Amino acid sequence: MKSMPKTVTQIRIAHINDTHSYFEPSTVQLELNIDNRQYTPYVSVGGFARIKSRTEQLKHQAWVDKRAFMFLHAGDCFQGTLYFSLFKGKANSDLLNRLGLTAMTLGNHELDMGNQPVFDFANQINFPLLCGNWDLSNEAVHKVHRLSSTNSLKPYNNATGTACWITQTVDDTQVAIFGLSIDKMSEIANPDPDTGFINAIDTARNTVDEIKQAGINKIILLSHLGYDTDHELANTVSGISVIVGGHSHVLQGDFNDLGIKSKDEYGKRVGDTYIVQAGMHAQTLGHCDIDFDEQGRVVAFSGKNELLVGRRLCIDASMTDAKCIQHYDYISKRLFEHHNVVRCIKDQHIQQHINSVYRPTVHALQTTILGHLADGLRHVRIPDEQGGSELCPMVAESFLEAMRGIGHEVDFAIHNAGGVRCSLNSGPLSHADIAGKLLPFAVPIGVYRIKGQYLADILEGAIDNALDVQGTGSGSFPYCHNLKYTLDLNAPKGSRVAELQILERGTWRKPQSDKIYCGTSSAYTMKGKEGYGAILYSEPDSVVTEMTMAECFIQMIAEQPLRFESQIKLGHNR
């Protein structure tokens, strides 16, 4: 007797996003309410070794259930930890290859340092990098390393107005996958000016039409657009079965009883499209089973995000009582019974590879002491009653010293408060404290020349953005070196900066309107982002160097060790 043809296409998708070089597990404090008592245990969560172990389990079960298996990454693997500061994209390409991805889309942080790191990454991976609205058709022909010549990268097809897409064969049918990234990429990252991004929704609509014309009706979008834009796209473009998203770090599912912020049910349905996203930092893994009928409709959908935890939890005895310790086993049992928690062993091959190839260098820097702080250094974004950031002006100073050290006659430095991520405590100061915590984003530093008449406008714009509820956040607040001014937070918008002066040959002077001064800032700020639009009035000879924020600050500490040991503090407007 012949078996009936299969009319339902069944797949399982595992997915991650915004892993940001968190290859090792994170320590997370949970908040558990058990029998009307509150417990706050610490658990080891996530990491690439656990992700590998869990995806292999899911892949095997999919095989048993006769489901096709796909493993997708929704972008932003760059930046975030000391692993990236040290190894850039090399460690990511190596370890993502070992995870066995089906495909990945491009995140904005992949382009923090321009196109070259993406070229290097794309030539090291063994899976496609879907960049469906990145237009490489005008890429400069004189470039030695042209992205358009990279086989693994699937960009925008300028001739058809569509994304380049891939297919996965499932039984006797095909499933199409394409990727989209934030179309305003130049506003938040640093793509080379000859490679622009096309409107994401228009590209999605055209691509879906092309895929359907090719006879394929099962379509997956791998998106680094953000959760809200995923919803907008699903409402606007019909025909997409599933959007696997990233960028906004949304953790779907109910994790509230663990003390972890989450949003919406897993697999939020908008029209006929299901939207999934799996948090951040390789802490969680999402997976869903999807059944399609012959017309491409999703007739069954189920899945969840899972917090991947280790075998043990730790309870701080000083924070609780003896009864809590006595009930350790009971608390563990209740945690591991949670429907969104998976007790997950580490894949030994991945863990051994991290330990042998990358961990020694990271450990060396974690134990390399650059100096000792007699007192802590405070960082706040916007000045308060205690004053402004002590650290951000010092970071700005390090930019100036570093740029002068390589031959640029820099007059002043400006840095945005959000570029500094934490305060520093008194005591030993390690390389890892700087590159892994204080300045973890490997953003390059540049120099620009600009007329004095625009200096106040730069500061005003950044301050307005930081204080305006319609702005992009307090991280834009400007801190300076060799510039000082009186700041009146109660003054009207556009009039908060007064008595602006610049240090010239040891003397503070009012900037001359027509005189051209040389400034230094991060490449991010030099793009005019987040209120820094007046920087775009600079002369057309700006230069972005290969030195990062952390490298500048570490160099200054090395050159001035006694200063940091004696803890000389600078005023926030020096």
Coordinates of C-alpha atoms in Angstrom, one line a residue:
M1 CA 0.0 0.0 0.0
K2 CA 1.5 3.4 -1.0
S3 CA 1.8 6.1 1.6
M4 CA -0.1 9.3 1.0
P5 CA 2.0 12.3 0.0
K6 CA 2.8 14.7 2.8
T7 CA 0.7 17.8 2.5
V8 CA 2.1 19.7 5.5
T9 CA 5.7 21.1 5.6
Q10 CA 7.2 20.9 9.1
I11 CA 10.2 22.8 10.3
R12 CA 11.8 23.7 13.6
I13 CA 13.7 27.0 13.9
A14 CA 16.2 27.7 16.7
H15 CA 17.2 31.3 17.0
I16 CA 19.4 33.8 18.8
N17 CA 20.1 37.5 18.5
D18 CA 22.3 40.3 19.9
T19 CA 24.8 37.9 21.3
H20 CA 27.5 40.7 21.5
S21 CA 30.5 38.4 22.0
Y22 CA 29.1 36.8 25.2
F23 CA 30.7 33.5 24.5
E24 CA 31.0 32.6 28.2
P25 CA 28.1 32.3 30.6
S26 CA 26.7 35.3 32.5
T27 CA 25.9 35.4 36.1
V28 CA 22.3 36.5 36.7
Q29 CA 20.5 37.1 39.9
L30 CA 16.9 35.8 39.9
E31 CA 14.0 36.8 42.0
L32 CA 11.9 33.8 43.0
N33 CA 8.7 33.9 45.0
I34 CA 8.2 30.5 46.5
D35 CA 5.4 29.9 49.1
N36 CA 5.2 33.6 49.7
R37 CA 8.9 33.9 50.3
Q38 CA 11.3 35.9 48.2
Y39 CA 14.6 34.3 47.2
T40 CA 17.4 35.9 45.1
P41 CA 19.7 33.1 43.9
Y42 CA 22.5 33.6 41.4
V43 CA 22.7 31.3 38.4
S44 CA 25.1 30.7 35.6
V45 CA 23.2 31.5 32.4
G46 CA 23.8 30.9 28.7
G47 CA 27.0 31.1 26.8
F48 CA 27.9 29.5 23.5
A49 CA 28.8 26.0 25.0
R50 CA 25.2 25.7 26.4
I51 CA 23.7 27.1 23.2
K52 CA 25.5 24.4 21.2
S53 CA 24.4 21.7 23.6
R54 CA 20.8 22.7 23.5
T55 CA 20.6 23.2 19.7
E56 CA 22.0 19.7 19.2
Q57 CA 19.3 18.3 21.4
L58 CA 16.6 20.3 19.5
K59 CA 18.1 19.2 16.1
H60 CA 18.1 15.6 17.1
Q61 CA 14.5 15.8 18.3
A62 CA 13.5 17.5 15.0
W63 CA 15.1 14.6 13.1
V64 CA 13.1 12.1 15.2
D65 CA 9.9 14.1 14.6
K66 CA 10.8 14.3 10.9
R67 CA 11.1 18.1 11.0
A68 CA 13.6 20.1 9.0
F69 CA 15.9 22.1 11.3
M70 CA 17.2 25.7 10.9
F71 CA 19.4 27.7 13.3
L72 CA 19.2 31.5 12.7
H73 CA 21.0 34.5 14.2
A74 CA 19.3 37.9 13.9
G75 CA 22.4 40.1 14.0
D76 CA 24.7 42.0 16.4
C77 CA 27.3 39.5 17.3
F78 CA 30.0 42.2 17.4
Q79 CA 31.0 44.3 20.4
G80 CA 30.1 43.9 24.0
T81 CA 32.9 42.0 25.8
L82 CA 36.7 41.8 26.1
Y83 CA 36.6 38.9 23.6
F84 CA 35.6 41.4 20.9
S85 CA 38.0 44.1 22.1
L86 CA 40.8 41.6 21.7
F87 CA 39.8 39.4 18.7
K88 CA 37.3 41.6 16.8
G89 CA 35.3 39.5 14.4
K90 CA 37.7 36.6 14.3
A91 CA 36.4 34.9 17.5
N92 CA 32.8 35.5 16.4
S93 CA 33.3 33.9 13.0
D94 CA 35.2 30.9 14.5
L95 CA 32.6 30.2 17.3
L96 CA 29.5 30.9 15.2
N97 CA 30.8 28.4 12.6
R98 CA 31.1 25.9 15.4
L99 CA 27.5 26.5 16.5
G100 CA 26.3 25.5 13.0
L101 CA 24.2 28.4 11.9
T102 CA 22.0 28.2 8.9
A103 CA 22.1 31.9 8.3
M104 CA 22.7 35.3 10.0
T105 CA 21.6 38.8 9.2
L106 CA 23.7 41.9 9.6
G107 CA 23.4 44.0 12.8
N108 CA 24.2 47.6 13.2
H109 CA 27.1 46.9 15.6
E110 CA 28.8 44.8 12.9
L111 CA 29.3 48.2 11.1
D112 CA 30.6 50.2 14.1
M113 CA 34.1 50.3 12.5
G114 CA 33.2 50.5 8.9
N115 CA 33.0 47.9 6.1
Q116 CA 36.4 46.2 6.6
P117 CA 35.6 44.2 9.7
V118 CA 32.4 42.9 7.9
F119 CA 34.6 41.9 4.9
D120 CA 36.9 40.0 7.2
F121 CA 34.0 38.3 9.0
A122 CA 32.2 37.4 5.8
N123 CA 35.3 35.7 4.4
Q124 CA 35.7 33.6 7.6
I125 CA 32.1 32.3 8.1
N126 CA 30.7 29.1 6.6
F127 CA 27.1 30.3 6.5
P128 CA 25.4 33.1 4.5
L129 CA 25.3 36.7 5.9
L130 CA 21.9 38.0 4.7
C131 CA 22.1 41.8 4.1
G132 CA 19.1 42.2 1.8
N133 CA 18.8 46.0 1.9
W134 CA 22.5 46.8 1.8
D135 CA 23.2 48.2 -1.7
L136 CA 26.8 47.4 -2.8
S137 CA 26.2 48.3 -6.4
N138 CA 28.1 51.6 -6.1
E139 CA 31.0 50.2 -4.1
A140 CA 34.2 52.0 -5.1
V141 CA 36.2 50.0 -7.6
H142 CA 39.5 51.0 -6.2
K143 CA 38.9 49.2 -2.9
V144 CA 41.2 46.3 -2.2
H145 CA 38.6 44.5 -0.2
R146 CA 35.2 44.8 -1.9
L147 CA 32.2 43.3 -0.2
S148 CA 30.5 42.8 -3.5
S149 CA 33.0 40.1 -4.3
T150 CA 32.3 38.1 -1.1
N151 CA 30.3 34.9 -1.8
S152 CA 28.8 34.5 1.7
L153 CA 27.3 38.0 1.8
K154 CA 23.8 38.3 0.2
P155 CA 23.1 42.0 -0.4
Y156 CA 20.5 44.1 -2.1
N157 CA 19.9 43.3 -5.8
N158 CA 19.9 46.8 -7.3
A159 CA 18.6 45.5 -10.7
T160 CA 15.4 43.9 -9.2
G161 CA 15.0 46.1 -6.1
T162 CA 14.9 43.0 -4.0
A163 CA 17.0 41.2 -1.3
C164 CA 19.2 38.3 -2.4
W165 CA 17.6 35.4 -0.7
I166 CA 18.4 31.7 0.0
T167 CA 16.3 28.6 0.1
Q168 CA 16.2 25.5 2.3
T169 CA 14.7 22.4 0.8
V170 CA 12.2 20.6 3.1
D171 CA 10.8 17.3 1.8
D172 CA 9.7 18.3 -1.8
T173 CA 9.2 22.0 -1.2
Q174 CA 11.3 25.0 -0.6
V175 CA 11.4 27.6 2.2
A176 CA 12.9 31.0 1.3
I177 CA 14.9 33.1 3.8
F178 CA 16.0 36.7 3.4
G179 CA 17.5 39.3 5.7
L180 CA 17.0 43.0 6.4
S181 CA 18.9 45.5 8.6
I182 CA 18.1 48.9 9.9
D183 CA 17.8 51.2 6.8
K184 CA 19.0 54.3 8.7
M185 CA 22.3 52.5 9.3
S186 CA 24.4 55.6 8.6
E187 CA 22.7 57.3 11.6
I188 CA 23.7 54.7 14.2
A189 CA 26.7 52.9 12.7
N190 CA 29.5 53.6 10.3
P191 CA 29.0 51.9 6.9
D192 CA 31.3 53.2 4.2
P193 CA 29.6 56.1 2.3
D194 CA 29.7 54.1 -1.0
T195 CA 27.4 51.4 0.4
G196 CA 24.0 52.7 1.5
F197 CA 20.9 51.0 2.9
I198 CA 17.6 50.8 1.1
N199 CA 14.2 51.2 2.7
A200 CA 13.5 48.0 4.6
I201 CA 9.7 47.8 4.0
D202 CA 9.9 48.5 0.3
T203 CA 12.6 45.9 0.0
A204 CA 10.6 43.4 1.9
R205 CA 7.5 43.9 -0.3
N206 CA 9.5 43.6 -3.5
T207 CA 11.3 40.5 -2.2
V208 CA 8.2 38.7 -1.1
D209 CA 6.7 39.3 -4.6
E210 CA 9.8 37.9 -6.3
I211 CA 9.9 34.9 -4.1
K212 CA 6.2 34.1 -4.8
Q213 CA 6.8 34.6 -8.5
A214 CA 9.5 31.9 -8.2
G215 CA 6.8 29.5 -6.9
I216 CA 7.7 29.6 -3.2
N217 CA 5.1 30.4 -0.6
K218 CA 6.9 29.7 2.7
I219 CA 8.9 32.8 3.6
I220 CA 11.1 33.6 6.7
L221 CA 12.5 37.1 7.3
L222 CA 15.6 37.3 9.4
S223 CA 15.4 40.9 10.8
H224 CA 17.6 43.3 12.6
L225 CA 15.1 46.1 12.4
G226 CA 13.8 46.1 16.0
Y227 CA 10.6 44.8 17.5
D228 CA 8.4 47.7 16.7
T229 CA 9.5 47.8 13.1
D230 CA 8.9 44.1 12.8
H231 CA 5.3 44.7 13.8
E232 CA 5.0 47.6 11.3
L233 CA 6.4 45.4 8.6
A234 CA 4.1 42.5 9.4
N235 CA 1.2 44.9 9.2
T236 CA 2.3 46.4 5.9
V237 CA 3.7 43.4 3.9
S238 CA 1.7 40.3 3.6
G239 CA 3.1 36.9 2.8
I240 CA 5.9 36.6 5.4
S241 CA 5.3 33.5 7.5
V242 CA 7.8 34.2 10.4
I243 CA 9.9 37.2 11.3
V244 CA 13.0 36.1 13.4
G245 CA 14.0 39.4 14.9
G246 CA 16.8 41.2 16.9
H247 CA 18.2 44.7 17.8
S248 CA 15.7 45.6 20.5
H249 CA 16.7 42.8 22.9
V250 CA 13.1 41.8 23.5
L251 CA 12.6 38.6 25.5
Q252 CA 9.3 37.1 24.7
G253 CA 7.5 34.7 27.0
D254 CA 6.6 34.9 30.7
F255 CA 9.8 35.3 32.8
N256 CA 8.3 37.7 35.3
D257 CA 8.2 35.1 38.1
L258 CA 12.0 34.8 37.7
G259 CA 12.5 38.5 38.1
I260 CA 13.5 38.9 34.4
K261 CA 11.9 41.5 32.2
S262 CA 10.0 40.0 29.3
K263 CA 7.4 41.1 26.8
D264 CA 4.4 39.5 25.0
E265 CA 3.8 35.9 24.5
Y266 CA 6.4 33.9 22.5
G267 CA 5.5 34.1 18.8
K268 CA 3.5 37.3 18.7
R269 CA 1.0 37.0 15.8
V270 CA 0.5 40.0 13.6
G271 CA -2.0 39.3 10.8
D272 CA -0.7 36.0 9.3
T273 CA 2.9 36.5 10.5
Y274 CA 4.5 35.2 13.7
I275 CA 7.2 37.4 15.2
V276 CA 9.9 35.9 17.5
Q277 CA 12.9 37.4 19.4
A278 CA 15.1 35.9 22.0
G279 CA 16.5 38.5 24.4
M280 CA 20.3 39.2 24.3
H281 CA 23.8 38.2 25.3
A282 CA 23.5 34.5 24.5
Q283 CA 21.5 34.0 27.7
T284 CA 18.4 32.5 26.1
L285 CA 17.6 30.4 23.1
G286 CA 14.3 30.6 21.2
H287 CA 12.8 27.7 19.2
C288 CA 9.6 27.1 17.4
D289 CA 7.8 24.3 15.4
I290 CA 6.0 25.6 12.4
D291 CA 3.6 23.6 10.1
F292 CA 2.8 25.0 6.6
D293 CA 0.0 23.8 4.4
E294 CA 0.5 23.5 0.6
Q295 CA -0.6 27.2 0.1
G296 CA 2.1 28.3 2.5
R297 CA -0.2 29.2 5.4
V298 CA 1.0 28.5 8.9
V299 CA -1.5 26.0 10.2
A300 CA 0.3 25.3 13.5
F301 CA 2.8 27.2 15.5
S302 CA 4.3 26.5 19.0
G303 CA 7.5 27.3 20.8
K304 CA 9.2 29.3 23.5
N305 CA 12.3 31.1 24.7
E306 CA 14.4 29.1 27.2
L307 CA 16.8 30.4 29.8
L308 CA 19.8 28.1 29.7
V309 CA 21.0 27.6 33.2
G310 CA 23.8 25.6 34.8
R311 CA 23.4 22.7 37.3
R312 CA 23.8 24.8 40.4
L313 CA 22.4 28.0 41.9
C314 CA 24.1 30.0 44.6
I315 CA 22.4 31.7 47.5
D316 CA 24.1 34.4 49.5
A317 CA 23.9 33.2 53.0
S318 CA 24.4 36.7 54.3
M319 CA 21.3 37.9 52.6
T320 CA 18.9 35.3 53.9
D321 CA 18.4 32.9 56.8
A322 CA 19.3 29.3 57.7
K323 CA 15.9 28.1 56.6
C324 CA 16.7 29.2 53.0
I325 CA 19.9 27.1 53.1
Q326 CA 18.0 24.1 54.4
H327 CA 15.6 24.4 51.5
Y328 CA 18.2 24.7 48.8
D329 CA 17.2 21.5 47.1
Y330 CA 13.5 22.6 47.1
I331 CA 14.4 26.0 45.6
S332 CA 16.5 24.3 42.9
K333 CA 13.7 21.9 42.1
R334 CA 11.2 24.7 41.7
L335 CA 13.5 26.7 39.5
F336 CA 14.3 23.8 37.2
E337 CA 10.7 23.0 36.9
H338 CA 9.9 26.4 35.4
H339 CA 8.5 26.0 31.9
N340 CA 11.0 28.5 30.4
V341 CA 14.1 27.2 32.2
V342 CA 16.3 24.5 30.8
R343 CA 19.1 22.9 32.9
C344 CA 21.8 22.6 30.3
I345 CA 25.2 21.1 30.3
K346 CA 28.0 22.8 28.3
D347 CA 29.2 21.3 25.0
Q348 CA 32.7 20.2 25.9
H349 CA 34.2 20.8 22.4
I350 CA 33.1 24.4 22.3
Q351 CA 34.1 25.0 25.9
Q352 CA 37.5 23.5 25.4
H353 CA 38.0 25.5 22.3
I354 CA 37.2 28.8 24.1
N355 CA 39.4 27.8 27.0
S356 CA 42.4 26.9 24.9
V357 CA 42.3 29.5 22.1
Y358 CA 40.7 32.6 23.6
R359 CA 40.4 32.4 27.3
P360 CA 44.2 32.6 28.1
T361 CA 44.5 36.0 26.4
V362 CA 41.3 37.3 28.1
H363 CA 42.5 36.0 31.5
A364 CA 45.9 37.7 31.0
L365 CA 44.3 41.1 30.5
Q366 CA 41.9 40.5 33.4
T367 CA 44.9 40.0 35.6
T368 CA 47.0 42.7 34.0
I369 CA 47.0 45.7 36.4
L370 CA 47.4 49.0 34.8
G371 CA 47.5 51.0 38.0
H372 CA 45.7 51.6 41.3
L373 CA 43.0 54.2 42.0
A374 CA 43.3 55.7 45.5
D375 CA 39.6 56.8 45.1
G376 CA 36.9 55.8 42.8
L377 CA 36.0 57.8 39.7
R378 CA 32.3 58.6 39.3
H379 CA 30.4 58.6 36.1
V380 CA 27.0 60.1 35.5
R381 CA 25.5 61.0 32.2
I382 CA 23.9 64.3 33.1
P383 CA 25.5 66.4 35.9
D384 CA 23.6 66.3 39.2
E385 CA 23.9 67.9 42.6
Q386 CA 27.3 66.1 43.0
G387 CA 28.6 67.4 39.7
G388 CA 29.3 65.8 36.4
S389 CA 31.2 62.7 35.3
E390 CA 34.8 62.5 36.4
L391 CA 35.6 59.8 33.9
C392 CA 34.1 61.1 30.6
P393 CA 36.4 64.2 30.5
M394 CA 39.4 62.0 31.1
V395 CA 38.4 59.7 28.3
A396 CA 38.0 62.8 26.1
E397 CA 41.5 63.9 27.2
S398 CA 42.9 60.5 26.2
F399 CA 41.5 61.0 22.7
L400 CA 43.3 64.3 22.4
E401 CA 46.6 62.9 23.7
A402 CA 46.4 59.9 21.4
M403 CA 45.7 61.9 18.3
R404 CA 48.5 64.3 19.1
G405 CA 50.7 61.3 19.6
I406 CA 50.2 60.2 16.0
G407 CA 50.7 63.7 14.5
H408 CA 47.4 65.5 14.6
E409 CA 47.5 69.0 16.1
V410 CA 44.3 68.7 18.1
D411 CA 42.9 71.6 20.0
F412 CA 40.0 70.1 21.9
A413 CA 38.1 66.8 22.5
I414 CA 34.3 66.1 22.9
H415 CA 32.9 62.8 24.0
N416 CA 29.3 61.7 24.6
A417 CA 28.4 60.5 28.1
G418 CA 26.9 57.2 26.7
G419 CA 30.2 56.2 25.4
V420 CA 31.4 55.6 29.0
R421 CA 29.6 52.7 30.5
C422 CA 30.3 52.7 34.3
S423 CA 32.1 54.3 37.2
L424 CA 35.4 52.9 38.5
N425 CA 35.9 51.8 42.1
S426 CA 39.1 52.4 44.1
G427 CA 41.7 49.7 44.0
P428 CA 43.5 47.8 41.2
L429 CA 42.6 48.9 37.7
S430 CA 43.0 46.2 35.1
H431 CA 43.1 46.2 31.3
A432 CA 39.8 44.3 31.4
D433 CA 38.2 47.0 33.5
I434 CA 38.8 49.5 30.7
A435 CA 38.3 47.5 27.5
G436 CA 35.6 45.1 28.9
K437 CA 33.6 47.4 31.2
L438 CA 34.3 51.1 31.0
L439 CA 34.8 51.4 27.2
P440 CA 33.6 48.0 25.8
F441 CA 32.6 49.3 22.3
A442 CA 35.5 49.2 19.9
V443 CA 34.6 52.4 18.1
P444 CA 37.5 54.3 16.4
I445 CA 38.5 57.8 17.1
G446 CA 38.8 60.5 14.5
V447 CA 39.8 64.2 14.0
Y448 CA 38.0 67.0 12.3
R449 CA 38.5 70.7 11.6
I450 CA 35.7 73.1 12.2
K451 CA 35.1 76.8 12.6
G452 CA 34.8 78.3 16.0
Q453 CA 31.3 79.5 15.3
Y454 CA 30.0 76.0 15.4
L455 CA 31.5 74.8 18.7
A456 CA 28.6 76.1 20.9
D457 CA 26.1 74.6 18.4
I458 CA 27.7 71.2 18.8
L459 CA 27.4 71.4 22.6
E460 CA 23.9 72.9 22.5
G461 CA 22.6 70.2 20.1
A462 CA 24.0 67.4 22.2
I463 CA 22.6 68.9 25.4
D464 CA 19.2 69.5 23.9
N465 CA 19.1 65.9 22.7
A466 CA 20.0 64.6 26.1
L467 CA 17.4 66.6 28.0
D468 CA 14.6 66.6 25.4
V469 CA 12.0 63.8 25.9
Q470 CA 11.9 63.5 22.1
G471 CA 15.6 63.0 21.9
T472 CA 17.5 59.7 21.7
G473 CA 18.6 59.6 25.3
S474 CA 20.8 61.1 28.0
G475 CA 23.9 59.4 26.5
S476 CA 24.4 62.3 24.1
F477 CA 25.3 64.7 26.9
P478 CA 28.7 66.2 26.0
Y479 CA 31.9 66.2 28.1
C480 CA 35.0 68.0 26.9
H481 CA 38.7 68.5 27.3
N482 CA 40.3 71.9 26.5
L483 CA 36.8 73.4 26.2
K484 CA 34.9 74.9 29.1
Y485 CA 31.6 76.6 29.5
T486 CA 28.9 77.6 31.9
L487 CA 26.0 75.2 31.8
D488 CA 22.5 76.4 32.8
L489 CA 20.2 73.4 32.7
N490 CA 17.2 75.7 33.5
A491 CA 17.8 78.0 30.6
P492 CA 15.6 77.7 27.4
K493 CA 16.5 75.2 24.8
G494 CA 19.4 76.4 22.7
S495 CA 20.7 78.7 25.4
R496 CA 22.1 76.4 27.9
V497 CA 25.8 77.0 27.0
A498 CA 27.4 80.3 28.0
E499 CA 30.9 81.7 28.4
L500 CA 32.4 79.1 26.1
Q501 CA 36.2 79.1 26.1
I502 CA 38.9 77.0 24.4
L503 CA 42.4 76.5 25.8
E504 CA 45.1 77.9 23.4
R505 CA 48.7 77.7 24.4
G506 CA 47.9 77.6 28.1
T507 CA 45.4 80.5 28.0
W508 CA 41.6 80.2 28.0
R509 CA 40.1 82.3 25.2
K510 CA 36.7 82.8 23.5
P511 CA 36.7 80.8 20.2
Q512 CA 37.0 83.0 17.1
S513 CA 34.1 82.5 14.8
D514 CA 36.1 82.2 11.6
K515 CA 39.1 80.4 13.0
I516 CA 39.3 76.7 12.2
Y517 CA 40.0 74.5 15.2
C518 CA 40.9 70.8 15.2
G519 CA 38.7 68.5 17.3
T520 CA 38.7 64.8 18.2
S521 CA 35.7 62.6 19.0
S522 CA 34.6 59.1 18.3
A523 CA 33.6 58.1 14.8
Y524 CA 30.1 57.7 16.1
T525 CA 29.9 61.3 17.3
M526 CA 31.5 62.6 14.1
K527 CA 28.6 61.2 12.1
G528 CA 26.5 64.0 13.7
K529 CA 24.3 61.5 15.5
E530 CA 22.2 62.2 18.6
G531 CA 22.3 66.0 18.6
Y532 CA 25.8 66.3 17.3
G533 CA 24.6 67.5 13.9
A534 CA 26.7 70.7 13.9
I535 CA 29.9 68.6 13.6
L536 CA 28.8 68.0 10.0
Y537 CA 29.8 71.6 9.3
S538 CA 33.4 70.5 9.7
E539 CA 35.9 70.9 6.8
P540 CA 35.9 68.0 4.2
D541 CA 39.2 66.6 5.4
S542 CA 38.1 64.6 8.5
V543 CA 40.1 61.5 9.3
V544 CA 39.0 58.3 11.2
T545 CA 41.9 56.4 12.7
E546 CA 42.3 52.8 13.8
M547 CA 42.7 53.6 17.5
T548 CA 39.6 52.8 19.6
M549 CA 38.3 54.5 22.7
A550 CA 39.7 51.9 25.1
E551 CA 43.2 51.9 23.4
C552 CA 43.4 55.7 23.8
F553 CA 42.5 55.6 27.5
I554 CA 44.8 52.6 28.2
Q555 CA 47.6 54.4 26.5
M556 CA 47.1 57.5 28.7
I557 CA 47.1 55.4 31.9
A558 CA 50.4 53.7 30.8
E559 CA 52.0 57.1 30.0
Q560 CA 50.8 58.8 33.3
P561 CA 50.7 56.0 35.9
L562 CA 51.5 58.3 38.8
R563 CA 48.6 60.6 38.0
F564 CA 46.1 57.7 38.3
E565 CA 47.7 56.4 41.5
S566 CA 47.5 59.9 43.1
Q567 CA 44.0 60.2 41.7
I568 CA 43.9 63.7 40.2
K569 CA 40.3 64.5 39.4
L570 CA 39.3 66.8 36.6
G571 CA 36.3 69.1 36.5
H572 CA 33.6 68.0 34.0
N573 CA 34.1 71.1 31.7
R574 CA 37.8 71.3 31.7

